[in-house]
Short mmCIF file of C-alpha atoms in Angstrom, two decimals:
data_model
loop_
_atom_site.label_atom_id
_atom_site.label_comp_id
_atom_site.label_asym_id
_atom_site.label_seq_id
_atom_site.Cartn_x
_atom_site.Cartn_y
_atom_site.Cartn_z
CA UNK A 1 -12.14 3.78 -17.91
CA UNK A 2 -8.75 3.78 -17.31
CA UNK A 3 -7.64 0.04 -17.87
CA UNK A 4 -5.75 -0.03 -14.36
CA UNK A 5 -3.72 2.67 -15.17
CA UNK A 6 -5.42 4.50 -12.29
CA UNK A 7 -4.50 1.39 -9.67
CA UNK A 8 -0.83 1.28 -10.35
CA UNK A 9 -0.58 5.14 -9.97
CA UNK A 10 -2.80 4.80 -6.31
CA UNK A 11 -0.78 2.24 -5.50
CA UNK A 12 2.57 4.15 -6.22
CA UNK A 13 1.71 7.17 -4.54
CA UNK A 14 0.60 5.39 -1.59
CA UNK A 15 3.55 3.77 -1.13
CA UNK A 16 5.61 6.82 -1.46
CA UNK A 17 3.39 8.53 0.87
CA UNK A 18 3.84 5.90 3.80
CA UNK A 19 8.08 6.11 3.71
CA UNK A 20 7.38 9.68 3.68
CA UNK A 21 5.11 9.40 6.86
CA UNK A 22 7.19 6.83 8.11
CA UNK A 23 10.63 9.20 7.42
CA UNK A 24 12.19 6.46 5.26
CA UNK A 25 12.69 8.37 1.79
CA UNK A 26 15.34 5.96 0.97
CA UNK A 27 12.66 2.79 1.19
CA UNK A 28 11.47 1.13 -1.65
CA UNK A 29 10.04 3.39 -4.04
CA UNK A 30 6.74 3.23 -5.67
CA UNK A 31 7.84 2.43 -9.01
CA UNK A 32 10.42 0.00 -8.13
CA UNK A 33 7.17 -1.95 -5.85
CA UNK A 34 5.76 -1.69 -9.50
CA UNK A 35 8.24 -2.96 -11.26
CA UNK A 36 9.09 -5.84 -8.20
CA UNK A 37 5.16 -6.92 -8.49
CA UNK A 38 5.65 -7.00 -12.83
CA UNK A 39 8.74 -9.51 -12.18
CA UNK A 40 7.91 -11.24 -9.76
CA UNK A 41 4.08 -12.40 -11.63
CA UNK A 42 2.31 -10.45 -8.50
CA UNK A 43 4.00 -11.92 -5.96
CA UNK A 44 5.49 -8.96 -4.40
CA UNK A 45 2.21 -6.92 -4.56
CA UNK A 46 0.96 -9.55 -1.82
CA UNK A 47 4.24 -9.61 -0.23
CA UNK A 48 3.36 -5.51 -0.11
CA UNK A 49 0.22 -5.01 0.95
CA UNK A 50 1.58 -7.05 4.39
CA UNK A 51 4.49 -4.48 4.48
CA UNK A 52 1.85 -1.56 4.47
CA UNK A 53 0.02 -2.78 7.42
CA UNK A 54 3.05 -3.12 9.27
CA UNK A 55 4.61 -0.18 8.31
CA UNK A 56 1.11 1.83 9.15
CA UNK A 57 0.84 0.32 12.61
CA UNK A 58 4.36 1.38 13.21
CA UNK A 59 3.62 5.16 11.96
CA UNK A 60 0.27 5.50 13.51
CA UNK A 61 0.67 2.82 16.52
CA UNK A 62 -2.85 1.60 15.71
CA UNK A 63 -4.84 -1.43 15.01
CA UNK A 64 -2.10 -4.29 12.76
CA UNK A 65 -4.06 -4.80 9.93
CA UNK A 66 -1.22 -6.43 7.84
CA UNK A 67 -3.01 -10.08 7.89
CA UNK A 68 -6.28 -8.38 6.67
CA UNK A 69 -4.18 -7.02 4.16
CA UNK A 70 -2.77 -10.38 3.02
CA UNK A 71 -5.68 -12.26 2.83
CA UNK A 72 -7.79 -9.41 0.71
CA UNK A 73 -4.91 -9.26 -1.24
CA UNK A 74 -4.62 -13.40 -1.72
CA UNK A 75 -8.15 -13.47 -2.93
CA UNK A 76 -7.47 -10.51 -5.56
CA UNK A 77 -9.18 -7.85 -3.68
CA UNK A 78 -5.79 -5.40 -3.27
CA UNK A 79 -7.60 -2.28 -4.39
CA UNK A 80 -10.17 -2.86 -1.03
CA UNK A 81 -6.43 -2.81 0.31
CA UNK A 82 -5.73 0.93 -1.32
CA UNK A 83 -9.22 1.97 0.01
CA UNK A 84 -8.32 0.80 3.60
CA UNK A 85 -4.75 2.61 3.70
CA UNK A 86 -5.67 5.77 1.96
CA UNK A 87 -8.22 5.94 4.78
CA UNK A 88 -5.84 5.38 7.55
CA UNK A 89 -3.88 7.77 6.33
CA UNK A 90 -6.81 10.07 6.07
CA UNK A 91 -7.87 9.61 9.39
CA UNK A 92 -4.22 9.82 11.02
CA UNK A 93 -3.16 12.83 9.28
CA UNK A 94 -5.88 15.48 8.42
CA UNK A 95 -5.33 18.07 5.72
CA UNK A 96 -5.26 21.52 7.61
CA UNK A 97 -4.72 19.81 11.19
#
């Protein structure tokens, strides 16, 4: 329905949610990840969905999932990759707790 639109928005927001649960505003912003992944033909949307693991095992201290997250991403699967971190960050950080 929405042509991707929807995926490049997730995957912005995510990203600016992590540096703001990590306490790195100045990181990488969503839309530059966006624009990075658009000039570089992908290759730093694979590149980021590593970063996120790392970055969510150093914020939460849990389970490094960064591999999983490079291989999903290598065989085109990123948006399993969205599911997984939104739910991480879900889990680690509760609305109302």
């Amino acid at each position: 329905i929405t042509c991707g639109i929807y995926g490049i928005y997730w995957m912005i927001k995510l990203n600016d949610e992590i540096n703001l649960l990590a306490g790195e505003p100045g990181a990488t912003s969503g839309g530059m990840v966006f624009l990075f992944s658009i000039i570089t033909c992908g290759i730093y949307g694979i590149y980021w969905n590593y970063k996120m693991g790392k970055a969510f095992t150093a914020i939460n201290g849990g389970a490094d999932n960064s591999v999983l997250y490079l291989i999903l991403s290598l065989f085109g699967f990123s948006i399993v990759n969205y599911c997984l971190i939104q739910n991480d960050i879900n889990n680690a950080f509760p609305v109302g707790a």
